[in-house]
C-alpha cells in the first residue's frame, strides 16, 4: 500500500498520564478527501455467518451471534472497513495505523494477498470480544491462521487496559499493554523495540524465527528485526513523532533526524482531551515547516493535520462511570485543524440521518461533505479564512463541553431509578448537539462562500471606465 495514500498518526495515553484518570487511544485516518465516512450502529443478535471482503480476496467464518457495536465506517464499504467504535460491553477498537515490514522479512514471510487487510479487521473482531486482551488474542490467531495482507497497528481498550498490536511480515505480531504512566505516539512506523514474554502477547516464535534468519544482532529488537527504515521516514514519519514528543515533553531534547525516540514517554504535565485535540490539529504551527502558514504544499515535513484526513477519532475510556457515558469517541470528520470534534457516546444507538450519508461525490445531504466543504473553503486562503472557522468551532466545542457536564450529572442521577429514561435522555442530547453542529457548519459554509465571492470580485474588478 502506498505510504502516501493510507498514512495515519496514533497517540495512546495511559490513565496516570491523563488529568482525569481516563485512557486514550486516538488516531487520524489520512486517506483521500473524497472518501466519505459514516456513523452506524449495529444491534446485538444474529450476524453474518461469513465475512466476505468487498475489495480483497479475504473471507472467514464468523460466530453465530454478535454484540451490538458502533462503527465509524467507510461509506463505500458497508459492514466492512470500520475505523473505530465501542461494542455493547464497552470494549473499544481502532483500525488501523499503517506500518511496514522490511524487505528481508517479506522475502522470508511475505504478505498474503488473500489474508487479513486493514479493510476487514474491525467487523470480524469488535462484535465478538469481551475484553481488550481478548481482542488482541483473536486478532493474533487470525493473523497466524490467514496471514496479513499488509502491515498494520491496531488498538483495543476496555475498563482496565489498552493494548496495541503491531504485525510483522505475513504471520507474526507483537502486542503490548499500554503503561499507565506514559504516552505513545506513532506515525506509519512500527515503534516497538523490547519484547517481554511475561507481559506481552506475541507469536510463539517471534524471537527464535528472527534469530534463525539473522534478522538482528545481540539483544532482540523488534524494530531492528522486522520493521522498515527508509529515507522517506526521515521527512514523512520521524518529524511527527519528534514533534508530538516535543509538544508533550518539551524538557527532553531529541534529534528529529535519528530514530531513537523513546517508545513510551512521560509528559511534563498531565494531559487532557483538549491536548490530544490540539495535537491532531497541529502542523508545526508557526515554524518554518508550517505548510499552511507559508502556503507551501511542497513542505518536505509531513504535518499531522492534513487535508486528506477523512476522520480523526479520540477514543476515551473513563473507568468508574456507566459505560453508556464512560466510553466516548470525540470524532472530527475531515481535516481536524478545520473541523469540530463531536462527542459520540457508547450509549447512543442512532445519529441524525446526515451522518449516515456519504459518497465519493459532494452531496448536500451528507454531514461528511458539509464539514468537508467548510475545510475546503478554508484552504482557499488559509491565513484569512482558517481563523474564522477555528473561532466558531471552538465556541461550539466549549458550549458542548458545558452541556456535557450537566447532562452526564443528570444521567448518573436518573440512571439510579430509571435506566431506560437515562438512555433516552442521552440519545436526545446527542441528536440535539450533532444536529446543531450541522447548522454551525452550514452557517460557516455560507459565510466563507460570501467572503470568497467578495475576494474574487476584488481581484478581478475590471472597472475604471
Tab-separated table of C-alpha atoms in Angstrom:
chain	number	residue	atom	x	y	z
A	1	UNK	CA	0.000	0.000	0.000
A	2	UNK	CA	1.293	3.463	-0.900
A	3	UNK	CA	2.521	5.224	2.239
A	4	UNK	CA	1.165	8.461	0.855
A	5	UNK	CA	-2.351	7.011	0.489
A	6	UNK	CA	-3.178	5.292	3.788
A	7	UNK	CA	-0.999	7.048	6.342
A	8	UNK	CA	-2.224	7.758	9.873
A	9	UNK	CA	-0.962	9.203	13.163
A	10	UNK	CA	-1.584	7.490	16.525
A	11	UNK	CA	-1.493	8.752	20.129
A	12	UNK	CA	-2.071	6.482	23.157
A	13	UNK	CA	-2.158	7.835	26.727
A	14	UNK	CA	-2.190	5.819	29.957
A	15	UNK	CA	-4.589	6.615	32.802
A	16	UNK	CA	-1.970	8.070	35.153
A	17	UNK	CA	-0.798	10.391	32.379
A	18	UNK	CA	-4.299	11.897	31.971
A	19	UNK	CA	-5.555	14.612	34.307
A	20	UNK	CA	-8.951	12.911	34.675
A	21	UNK	CA	-7.611	9.345	35.017
A	22	UNK	CA	-9.083	8.222	31.706
A	23	UNK	CA	-7.393	6.145	28.996
A	24	UNK	CA	-6.964	7.439	25.448
A	25	UNK	CA	-6.440	5.859	22.078
A	26	UNK	CA	-6.545	8.383	19.238
A	27	UNK	CA	-5.845	8.169	15.515
A	28	UNK	CA	-6.264	10.174	12.343
A	29	UNK	CA	-7.285	8.299	9.207
A	30	UNK	CA	-5.360	10.028	6.450
A	31	UNK	CA	-6.551	8.651	3.138
A	32	UNK	CA	-8.223	10.727	0.427
A	33	UNK	CA	-10.574	13.664	0.933
A	34	UNK	CA	-13.261	12.236	-1.360
A	35	UNK	CA	-13.602	9.007	0.665
A	36	UNK	CA	-16.503	9.748	2.993
A	37	UNK	CA	-17.124	8.082	6.343
A	38	UNK	CA	-20.436	7.487	8.078
A	39	UNK	CA	-21.680	6.685	11.576
A	40	UNK	CA	-23.521	3.395	12.010
A	41	UNK	CA	-24.827	1.393	14.972
A	42	UNK	CA	-25.373	-2.359	14.577
A	43	UNK	CA	-27.675	-4.035	17.132
A	44	UNK	CA	-26.825	-7.214	19.014
A	45	UNK	CA	-28.104	-10.523	17.700
A	46	UNK	CA	-27.525	-12.817	14.776
A	47	UNK	CA	-24.859	-11.512	12.436
A	48	UNK	CA	-23.439	-12.670	9.089
A	49	UNK	CA	-22.302	-16.298	9.005
A	50	UNK	CA	-19.293	-15.383	6.905
A	51	UNK	CA	-17.273	-12.242	6.279
A	52	UNK	CA	-16.618	-11.751	2.570
A	53	UNK	CA	-14.346	-8.820	1.745
A	54	UNK	CA	-15.653	-6.469	-0.931
A	55	UNK	CA	-12.282	-5.283	-2.209
A	56	UNK	CA	-9.904	-8.171	-1.459
A	57	UNK	CA	-9.981	-11.983	-1.618
A	58	UNK	CA	-10.250	-12.398	2.173
A	59	UNK	CA	-13.126	-14.314	3.734
A	60	UNK	CA	-13.654	-16.130	7.042
A	61	UNK	CA	-16.497	-17.701	9.072
A	62	UNK	CA	-17.970	-15.678	11.943
A	63	UNK	CA	-19.552	-16.658	15.280
A	64	UNK	CA	-23.326	-17.003	15.152
A	65	UNK	CA	-24.173	-14.107	17.455
A	66	UNK	CA	-22.612	-10.692	17.747
A	67	UNK	CA	-22.606	-7.913	20.319
A	68	UNK	CA	-24.116	-4.598	19.337
A	69	UNK	CA	-21.494	-2.065	18.304
A	70	UNK	CA	-20.967	1.358	16.775
A	71	UNK	CA	-18.758	1.895	13.758
A	72	UNK	CA	-17.148	4.863	12.115
A	73	UNK	CA	-17.302	3.226	8.706
A	74	UNK	CA	-16.175	3.963	5.168
A	75	UNK	CA	-19.355	4.573	3.217
A	76	UNK	CA	-18.308	2.646	0.102
A	77	UNK	CA	-17.549	-0.492	2.140
A	78	UNK	CA	-20.599	-1.129	4.384
A	79	UNK	CA	-20.141	-3.656	7.220
A	80	UNK	CA	-16.585	-3.882	6.061
A	81	UNK	CA	-13.991	-1.187	6.694
A	82	UNK	CA	-14.669	0.001	10.236
A	83	UNK	CA	-12.437	2.710	11.657
A	84	UNK	CA	-13.337	2.926	15.330
A	85	UNK	CA	-16.069	2.324	17.886
A	86	UNK	CA	-17.225	0.541	21.051
A	87	UNK	CA	-19.309	-2.592	21.493
A	88	UNK	CA	-22.148	-3.109	23.981
A	89	UNK	CA	-19.718	-4.247	26.696
A	90	UNK	CA	-17.732	-1.044	26.384
A	91	UNK	CA	-14.754	-2.581	24.573
A	92	UNK	CA	-13.248	-0.199	22.030
A	93	UNK	CA	-11.216	-0.793	18.896
A	94	UNK	CA	-9.452	1.352	16.289
A	95	UNK	CA	-8.139	0.001	12.987
A	96	UNK	CA	-5.613	0.762	11.620
A	97	UNK	CA	-2.234	2.513	11.728
A	98	UNK	CA	-0.431	1.578	8.508
A	99	UNK	CA	3.107	0.277	9.131
A	100	UNK	CA	5.654	-1.606	7.031
A	101	UNK	CA	7.872	-4.666	7.417
A	102	UNK	CA	11.361	-4.710	5.960
A	103	UNK	CA	12.414	-6.431	2.737
A	104	UNK	CA	14.308	-9.271	4.457
A	105	UNK	CA	11.241	-10.258	6.473
A	106	UNK	CA	8.927	-10.055	3.466
A	107	UNK	CA	11.283	-12.195	1.387
A	108	UNK	CA	11.040	-14.937	4.040
A	109	UNK	CA	7.423	-14.458	5.164
A	110	UNK	CA	5.633	-12.338	2.551
A	111	UNK	CA	2.289	-10.636	2.956
A	112	UNK	CA	-0.604	-12.880	1.939
A	113	UNK	CA	-2.822	-11.287	-0.763
A	114	UNK	CA	-5.887	-13.212	0.403
A	115	UNK	CA	-5.099	-12.588	4.090
A	116	UNK	CA	-6.177	-10.002	6.660
A	117	UNK	CA	-6.031	-6.458	5.368
A	118	UNK	CA	-6.861	-3.131	7.006
A	119	UNK	CA	-10.256	-3.244	5.316
A	120	UNK	CA	-11.642	-6.201	7.275
A	121	UNK	CA	-10.312	-6.493	10.827
A	122	UNK	CA	-12.832	-4.257	12.630
A	123	UNK	CA	-16.048	-6.092	11.788
A	124	UNK	CA	-14.639	-9.570	12.362
A	125	UNK	CA	-13.281	-8.745	15.826
A	126	UNK	CA	-15.087	-5.970	17.773
A	127	UNK	CA	-18.576	-7.602	17.763
A	128	UNK	CA	-17.112	-10.817	19.245
A	129	UNK	CA	-14.801	-9.751	22.108
A	130	UNK	CA	-15.433	-9.087	25.796
A	131	UNK	CA	-12.076	-7.541	26.757
A	132	UNK	CA	-9.188	-5.706	25.118
A	133	UNK	CA	-6.861	-8.658	25.752
A	134	UNK	CA	-9.359	-10.965	24.073
A	135	UNK	CA	-9.291	-8.646	21.053
A	136	UNK	CA	-5.519	-9.000	20.780
A	137	UNK	CA	-5.750	-12.788	21.086
A	138	UNK	CA	-8.474	-13.052	18.425
A	139	UNK	CA	-6.553	-10.808	16.039
A	140	UNK	CA	-3.306	-12.670	16.688
A	141	UNK	CA	-4.949	-16.020	15.977
A	142	UNK	CA	-6.417	-14.671	12.725
A	143	UNK	CA	-3.012	-13.356	11.641
A	144	UNK	CA	-1.428	-16.724	12.246
A	145	UNK	CA	-4.236	-18.646	10.516
A	146	UNK	CA	-4.895	-16.440	7.483
A	147	UNK	CA	-1.800	-14.277	7.251
A	148	UNK	CA	-1.615	-10.480	6.916
A	149	UNK	CA	-2.126	-8.840	3.540
A	150	UNK	CA	-0.290	-5.683	4.662
A	151	UNK	CA	1.276	-4.010	7.683
A	152	UNK	CA	-0.892	-2.531	10.438
A	153	UNK	CA	-1.096	-1.436	14.068
A	154	UNK	CA	-4.400	-1.993	15.884
A	155	UNK	CA	-5.655	-0.931	19.333
A	156	UNK	CA	-8.132	-2.354	21.844
A	157	UNK	CA	-9.462	-0.749	25.059
A	158	UNK	CA	-11.616	-1.808	27.965
A	159	UNK	CA	-12.323	-0.757	31.555
A	160	UNK	CA	-8.825	-1.705	32.722
A	161	UNK	CA	-6.385	-1.920	29.807
A	162	UNK	CA	-5.314	-0.540	26.452
A	163	UNK	CA	-3.443	-2.870	24.110
A	164	UNK	CA	-1.712	-2.042	20.831
A	165	UNK	CA	-0.664	-4.712	18.324
A	166	UNK	CA	1.917	-4.311	15.545
A	167	UNK	CA	2.066	-7.071	12.953
A	168	UNK	CA	5.245	-8.234	11.227
A	169	UNK	CA	5.534	-9.878	7.838
A	170	UNK	CA	2.852	-12.326	6.836
A	171	UNK	CA	2.261	-14.281	10.040
A	172	UNK	CA	3.746	-12.629	13.135
A	173	UNK	CA	2.898	-9.894	15.606
A	174	UNK	CA	3.807	-8.249	18.912
A	175	UNK	CA	1.250	-6.649	21.245
A	176	UNK	CA	1.876	-4.660	24.417
A	177	UNK	CA	-0.308	-3.276	27.180
A	178	UNK	CA	-0.014	0.499	27.429
A	179	UNK	CA	1.832	1.611	30.609
A	180	UNK	CA	-0.469	3.671	32.822
A	181	UNK	CA	2.105	6.406	33.440
A	182	UNK	CA	3.289	7.022	29.848
A	183	UNK	CA	2.132	8.061	26.389
A	184	UNK	CA	2.954	6.574	22.990
A	185	UNK	CA	2.982	8.143	19.528
A	186	UNK	CA	3.379	6.585	16.095
A	187	UNK	CA	3.442	7.831	12.523
A	188	UNK	CA	3.375	4.967	9.995
A	189	UNK	CA	6.270	3.080	11.507
A	190	UNK	CA	6.447	0.216	13.941
A	191	UNK	CA	7.622	1.682	17.257
A	192	UNK	CA	8.166	-1.405	19.437
A	193	UNK	CA	11.667	-2.464	20.484
A	194	UNK	CA	11.756	-4.773	23.529
A	195	UNK	CA	9.759	-7.961	23.976
A	196	UNK	CA	8.817	-9.265	27.430
A	197	UNK	CA	7.350	-12.795	27.192
A	198	UNK	CA	5.972	-12.474	30.733
A	199	UNK	CA	3.763	-9.474	29.962
A	200	UNK	CA	3.460	-9.094	26.177
A	201	UNK	CA	1.355	-11.094	23.720
A	202	UNK	CA	3.167	-12.259	20.580
A	203	UNK	CA	3.656	-15.026	18.058
A	204	UNK	CA	5.238	-18.019	19.806
A	205	UNK	CA	8.278	-17.996	17.508
A	206	UNK	CA	8.690	-14.215	17.249
A	207	UNK	CA	12.274	-14.146	18.576
A	208	UNK	CA	13.506	-17.577	17.513
A	209	UNK	CA	12.371	-17.166	13.902
A	210	UNK	CA	14.121	-13.799	13.660
A	211	UNK	CA	17.287	-15.217	15.250
A	212	UNK	CA	17.244	-18.242	12.939
A	213	UNK	CA	17.189	-15.965	9.893
A	214	UNK	CA	19.770	-13.486	11.187
A	215	UNK	CA	17.370	-10.546	11.398
A	216	UNK	CA	19.003	-8.970	14.477
A	217	UNK	CA	22.321	-8.841	16.311
A	218	UNK	CA	22.756	-9.196	20.074
A	219	UNK	CA	19.652	-8.485	22.166
A	220	UNK	CA	16.338	-8.903	20.332
A	221	UNK	CA	14.993	-5.644	18.953
A	222	UNK	CA	11.585	-5.942	17.267
A	223	UNK	CA	12.101	-2.818	15.180
A	224	UNK	CA	15.561	-3.864	14.008
A	225	UNK	CA	14.417	-7.387	13.176
A	226	UNK	CA	11.086	-6.812	11.493
A	227	UNK	CA	10.474	-3.192	10.577
A	228	UNK	CA	11.201	-0.936	7.637
A	229	UNK	CA	13.617	2.000	7.815
A	230	UNK	CA	13.865	4.156	4.685
A	231	UNK	CA	14.945	7.632	3.609
A	232	UNK	CA	11.272	8.568	3.275
A	233	UNK	CA	10.835	8.052	7.031
A	234	UNK	CA	13.168	10.977	7.782
A	235	UNK	CA	10.708	13.533	6.425
A	236	UNK	CA	7.411	11.615	6.443
A	237	UNK	CA	7.459	9.808	9.821
A	238	UNK	CA	10.230	10.984	12.145
A	239	UNK	CA	9.057	14.639	12.293
A	240	UNK	CA	5.588	13.672	13.523
A	241	UNK	CA	6.923	11.510	16.361
A	242	UNK	CA	9.549	14.122	17.223
A	243	UNK	CA	7.013	16.968	17.188
A	244	UNK	CA	4.430	15.212	19.356
A	245	UNK	CA	7.010	14.151	21.924
A	246	UNK	CA	8.400	17.689	21.949
A	247	UNK	CA	4.858	19.035	22.372
A	248	UNK	CA	4.078	16.807	25.365
A	249	UNK	CA	7.614	16.610	26.813
A	250	UNK	CA	9.455	19.824	25.908
A	251	UNK	CA	12.006	19.188	28.681
A	252	UNK	CA	13.588	16.329	26.690
A	253	UNK	CA	15.671	17.117	23.602
A	254	UNK	CA	15.745	14.601	20.751
A	255	UNK	CA	17.154	14.686	17.231
A	256	UNK	CA	14.454	14.763	14.559
A	257	UNK	CA	16.835	13.031	12.137
A	258	UNK	CA	17.571	9.955	14.282
A	259	UNK	CA	15.034	7.244	15.082
A	260	UNK	CA	15.905	6.745	18.729
A	261	UNK	CA	12.756	8.388	20.095
A	262	UNK	CA	11.541	6.702	23.295
A	263	UNK	CA	8.846	4.104	22.647
A	264	UNK	CA	6.998	5.318	25.739
A	265	UNK	CA	7.495	8.800	27.163
A	266	UNK	CA	6.355	10.780	30.209
A	267	UNK	CA	4.682	14.121	29.579
A	268	UNK	CA	5.928	17.123	31.533
A	269	UNK	CA	2.399	17.575	32.893
A	270	UNK	CA	-0.823	15.594	32.974
A	271	UNK	CA	-2.654	15.661	29.645
A	272	UNK	CA	-6.281	16.389	28.777
A	273	UNK	CA	-8.569	15.589	25.871
A	274	UNK	CA	-8.014	19.181	24.735
A	275	UNK	CA	-4.273	18.471	24.460
A	276	UNK	CA	-4.995	15.476	22.226
A	277	UNK	CA	-7.342	17.530	20.041
A	278	UNK	CA	-4.687	20.220	19.632
A	279	UNK	CA	-2.077	17.603	18.770
A	280	UNK	CA	-4.168	16.293	15.879
A	281	UNK	CA	-4.856	19.832	14.706
A	282	UNK	CA	-1.139	20.660	14.635
A	283	UNK	CA	1.070	21.275	11.595
A	284	UNK	CA	4.371	22.560	13.048
A	285	UNK	CA	2.356	25.667	13.841
A	286	UNK	CA	4.169	28.948	13.324
A	287	UNK	CA	7.505	27.370	12.401
A	288	UNK	CA	9.381	27.321	9.102
A	289	UNK	CA	7.835	23.882	8.483
A	290	UNK	CA	4.212	25.080	8.752
A	291	UNK	CA	2.882	24.429	5.220
A	292	UNK	CA	-0.351	26.353	5.692
A	293	UNK	CA	1.142	29.490	7.234
A	294	UNK	CA	3.650	29.678	4.376
A	295	UNK	CA	1.274	28.446	1.632
A	296	UNK	CA	3.785	25.714	0.799
A	297	UNK	CA	2.255	22.418	-0.402
A	298	UNK	CA	5.803	21.179	-1.154
A	299	UNK	CA	6.900	21.330	2.500
A	300	UNK	CA	9.111	18.225	3.000
A	301	UNK	CA	7.976	17.539	6.582
A	302	UNK	CA	4.632	15.775	6.540
A	303	UNK	CA	2.393	17.516	9.136
A	304	UNK	CA	-0.045	15.767	11.455
A	305	UNK	CA	-3.150	17.633	10.305
A	306	UNK	CA	-3.539	17.246	6.543
A	307	UNK	CA	-6.402	17.957	4.183
A	308	UNK	CA	-6.876	14.345	3.067
A	309	UNK	CA	-7.710	13.177	6.602
A	310	UNK	CA	-11.164	11.593	6.433
A	311	UNK	CA	-11.658	11.425	10.197
A	312	UNK	CA	-9.860	11.763	13.498
A	313	UNK	CA	-11.187	9.826	16.475
A	314	UNK	CA	-10.201	10.101	20.135
A	315	UNK	CA	-11.478	7.020	21.966
A	316	UNK	CA	-11.741	7.694	25.689
A	317	UNK	CA	-12.445	5.191	28.470
A	318	UNK	CA	-13.400	6.750	31.808
A	319	UNK	CA	-13.444	3.962	34.416
A	320	UNK	CA	-15.948	4.354	37.207
A	321	UNK	CA	-18.681	5.863	35.043
A	322	UNK	CA	-21.550	3.892	33.500
A	323	UNK	CA	-20.290	2.592	30.166
A	324	UNK	CA	-23.012	4.493	28.281
A	325	UNK	CA	-21.256	7.772	29.123
A	326	UNK	CA	-17.908	6.387	30.243
A	327	UNK	CA	-16.981	5.392	26.690
A	328	UNK	CA	-16.600	8.319	24.322
A	329	UNK	CA	-15.366	8.906	20.796
A	330	UNK	CA	-14.513	12.523	20.032
A	331	UNK	CA	-14.788	12.430	16.253
A	332	UNK	CA	-13.854	15.061	13.672
A	333	UNK	CA	-14.874	14.391	10.068
A	334	UNK	CA	-12.252	15.629	7.649
A	335	UNK	CA	-9.188	17.765	8.423
A	336	UNK	CA	-9.017	18.109	12.213
A	337	UNK	CA	-7.436	21.578	12.079
A	338	UNK	CA	-10.533	22.911	10.303
A	339	UNK	CA	-13.226	20.733	11.835
A	340	UNK	CA	-15.169	20.307	15.068
A	341	UNK	CA	-14.790	17.354	17.456
A	342	UNK	CA	-18.162	15.773	18.224
A	343	UNK	CA	-18.675	13.597	21.344
A	344	UNK	CA	-20.127	10.211	20.390
A	345	UNK	CA	-21.269	8.281	23.467
A	346	UNK	CA	-21.320	4.487	23.629
A	347	UNK	CA	-24.911	4.583	24.890
A	348	UNK	CA	-26.154	6.301	21.721
A	349	UNK	CA	-27.626	3.938	19.135
A	350	UNK	CA	-28.597	6.279	16.304
A	351	UNK	CA	-27.417	9.516	14.719
A	352	UNK	CA	-29.059	12.286	12.674
A	353	UNK	CA	-29.614	10.998	9.131
A	354	UNK	CA	-26.935	13.180	7.535
A	355	UNK	CA	-24.191	11.360	9.488
A	356	UNK	CA	-25.029	8.097	7.758
A	357	UNK	CA	-24.774	9.508	4.230
A	358	UNK	CA	-21.714	9.919	2.061
A	359	UNK	CA	-20.388	9.124	-1.386
A	360	UNK	CA	-17.240	9.893	-3.347
A	361	UNK	CA	-19.021	12.978	-4.702
A	362	UNK	CA	-20.155	16.037	-2.777
A	363	UNK	CA	-23.810	15.963	-1.772
A	364	UNK	CA	-25.972	18.354	0.248
A	365	UNK	CA	-27.487	15.624	2.428
A	366	UNK	CA	-24.151	14.366	3.817
A	367	UNK	CA	-22.641	15.530	7.114
A	368	UNK	CA	-19.212	14.408	5.917
A	369	UNK	CA	-19.433	16.575	2.815
A	370	UNK	CA	-20.770	19.573	4.716
A	371	UNK	CA	-17.776	19.527	7.066
A	372	UNK	CA	-15.506	18.873	4.076
A	373	UNK	CA	-16.870	21.917	2.214
A	374	UNK	CA	-16.078	24.172	5.171
A	375	UNK	CA	-12.479	22.946	5.337
A	376	UNK	CA	-12.077	23.159	1.547
A	377	UNK	CA	-13.221	26.783	1.599
A	378	UNK	CA	-10.873	27.430	4.491
A	379	UNK	CA	-7.924	26.102	2.492
A	380	UNK	CA	-8.666	28.544	-0.351
A	381	UNK	CA	-6.963	31.212	1.766
A	382	UNK	CA	-5.836	29.539	4.995
A	383	UNK	CA	-4.416	32.596	6.722
A	384	UNK	CA	-7.586	34.619	6.073
A	385	UNK	CA	-10.328	32.002	6.446
A	386	UNK	CA	-8.968	29.432	8.927
A	387	UNK	CA	-9.225	31.791	11.949
A	388	UNK	CA	-12.953	32.277	11.204
A	389	UNK	CA	-13.545	28.516	11.173
A	390	UNK	CA	-11.468	27.847	14.267
A	391	UNK	CA	-13.135	30.565	16.322
A	392	UNK	CA	-16.649	29.320	15.540
A	393	UNK	CA	-15.849	25.656	16.121
A	394	UNK	CA	-14.017	26.471	19.368
A	395	UNK	CA	-17.141	28.235	20.638
A	396	UNK	CA	-19.280	25.232	19.669
A	397	UNK	CA	-16.942	22.787	21.418
A	398	UNK	CA	-16.958	24.956	24.562
A	399	UNK	CA	-20.767	25.052	24.550
A	400	UNK	CA	-20.916	21.274	24.105
A	401	UNK	CA	-18.435	20.681	26.927
A	402	UNK	CA	-20.541	22.704	29.368
A	403	UNK	CA	-23.683	20.894	28.270
A	404	UNK	CA	-21.934	17.507	28.522
A	405	UNK	CA	-21.035	18.127	32.140
A	406	UNK	CA	-24.639	18.959	33.011
A	407	UNK	CA	-26.071	16.061	31.007
A	408	UNK	CA	-23.679	13.493	32.493
A	409	UNK	CA	-24.539	14.519	36.050
A	410	UNK	CA	-28.244	14.226	35.231
A	411	UNK	CA	-27.657	10.864	33.501
A	412	UNK	CA	-25.932	9.361	36.546
A	413	UNK	CA	-28.714	10.549	38.840
A	414	UNK	CA	-31.534	9.399	36.548
A	415	UNK	CA	-29.913	6.008	35.898
A	416	UNK	CA	-30.216	5.062	39.564
A	417	UNK	CA	-34.012	4.924	39.369
A	418	UNK	CA	-34.798	4.768	35.645
A	419	UNK	CA	-32.005	3.413	33.402
A	420	UNK	CA	-34.174	3.433	30.288
A	421	UNK	CA	-35.106	7.081	30.735
A	422	UNK	CA	-31.432	7.938	31.270
A	423	UNK	CA	-30.540	6.364	27.932
A	424	UNK	CA	-33.400	8.232	26.207
A	425	UNK	CA	-32.083	11.456	27.688
A	426	UNK	CA	-28.574	10.679	26.396
A	427	UNK	CA	-29.918	9.930	22.922
A	428	UNK	CA	-31.867	13.187	22.833
A	429	UNK	CA	-28.788	15.130	23.934
A	430	UNK	CA	-26.702	13.548	21.169
A	431	UNK	CA	-29.318	14.239	18.497
A	432	UNK	CA	-29.552	17.869	19.603
A	433	UNK	CA	-25.839	18.620	19.525
A	434	UNK	CA	-24.960	16.647	16.398
A	435	UNK	CA	-27.774	18.500	14.623
A	436	UNK	CA	-26.553	21.822	15.984
A	437	UNK	CA	-23.053	21.069	14.640
A	438	UNK	CA	-24.556	20.701	11.165
A	439	UNK	CA	-26.241	24.099	11.456
A	440	UNK	CA	-22.993	25.732	12.573
A	441	UNK	CA	-21.102	24.148	9.681
A	442	UNK	CA	-23.816	25.265	7.237
A	443	UNK	CA	-23.601	28.840	8.527
A	444	UNK	CA	-19.820	28.741	8.144
A	445	UNK	CA	-20.146	27.452	4.595
A	446	UNK	CA	-22.367	30.397	3.653
A	447	UNK	CA	-20.136	32.942	5.390
A	448	UNK	CA	-16.955	31.629	3.773
A	449	UNK	CA	-18.527	31.431	0.336
A	450	UNK	CA	-19.662	35.048	0.673
A	451	UNK	CA	-16.149	36.147	1.662
A	452	UNK	CA	-14.602	34.155	-1.176
A	453	UNK	CA	-17.012	35.761	-3.629
A	454	UNK	CA	-16.052	39.236	-2.430
A	455	UNK	CA	-12.352	38.409	-2.590
A	456	UNK	CA	-12.599	37.139	-6.167
A	457	UNK	CA	-14.622	40.184	-7.187
A	458	UNK	CA	-11.963	42.491	-5.702
A	459	UNK	CA	-9.206	40.662	-7.565
A	460	UNK	CA	-10.993	40.703	-10.964
A	461	UNK	CA	-12.851	44.021	-10.742
A	462	UNK	CA	-12.006	45.437	-14.219
A	463	UNK	CA	-13.563	48.832	-13.503
A	464	UNK	CA	-12.399	52.348	-14.157
A	465	UNK	CA	-14.197	53.296	-17.349
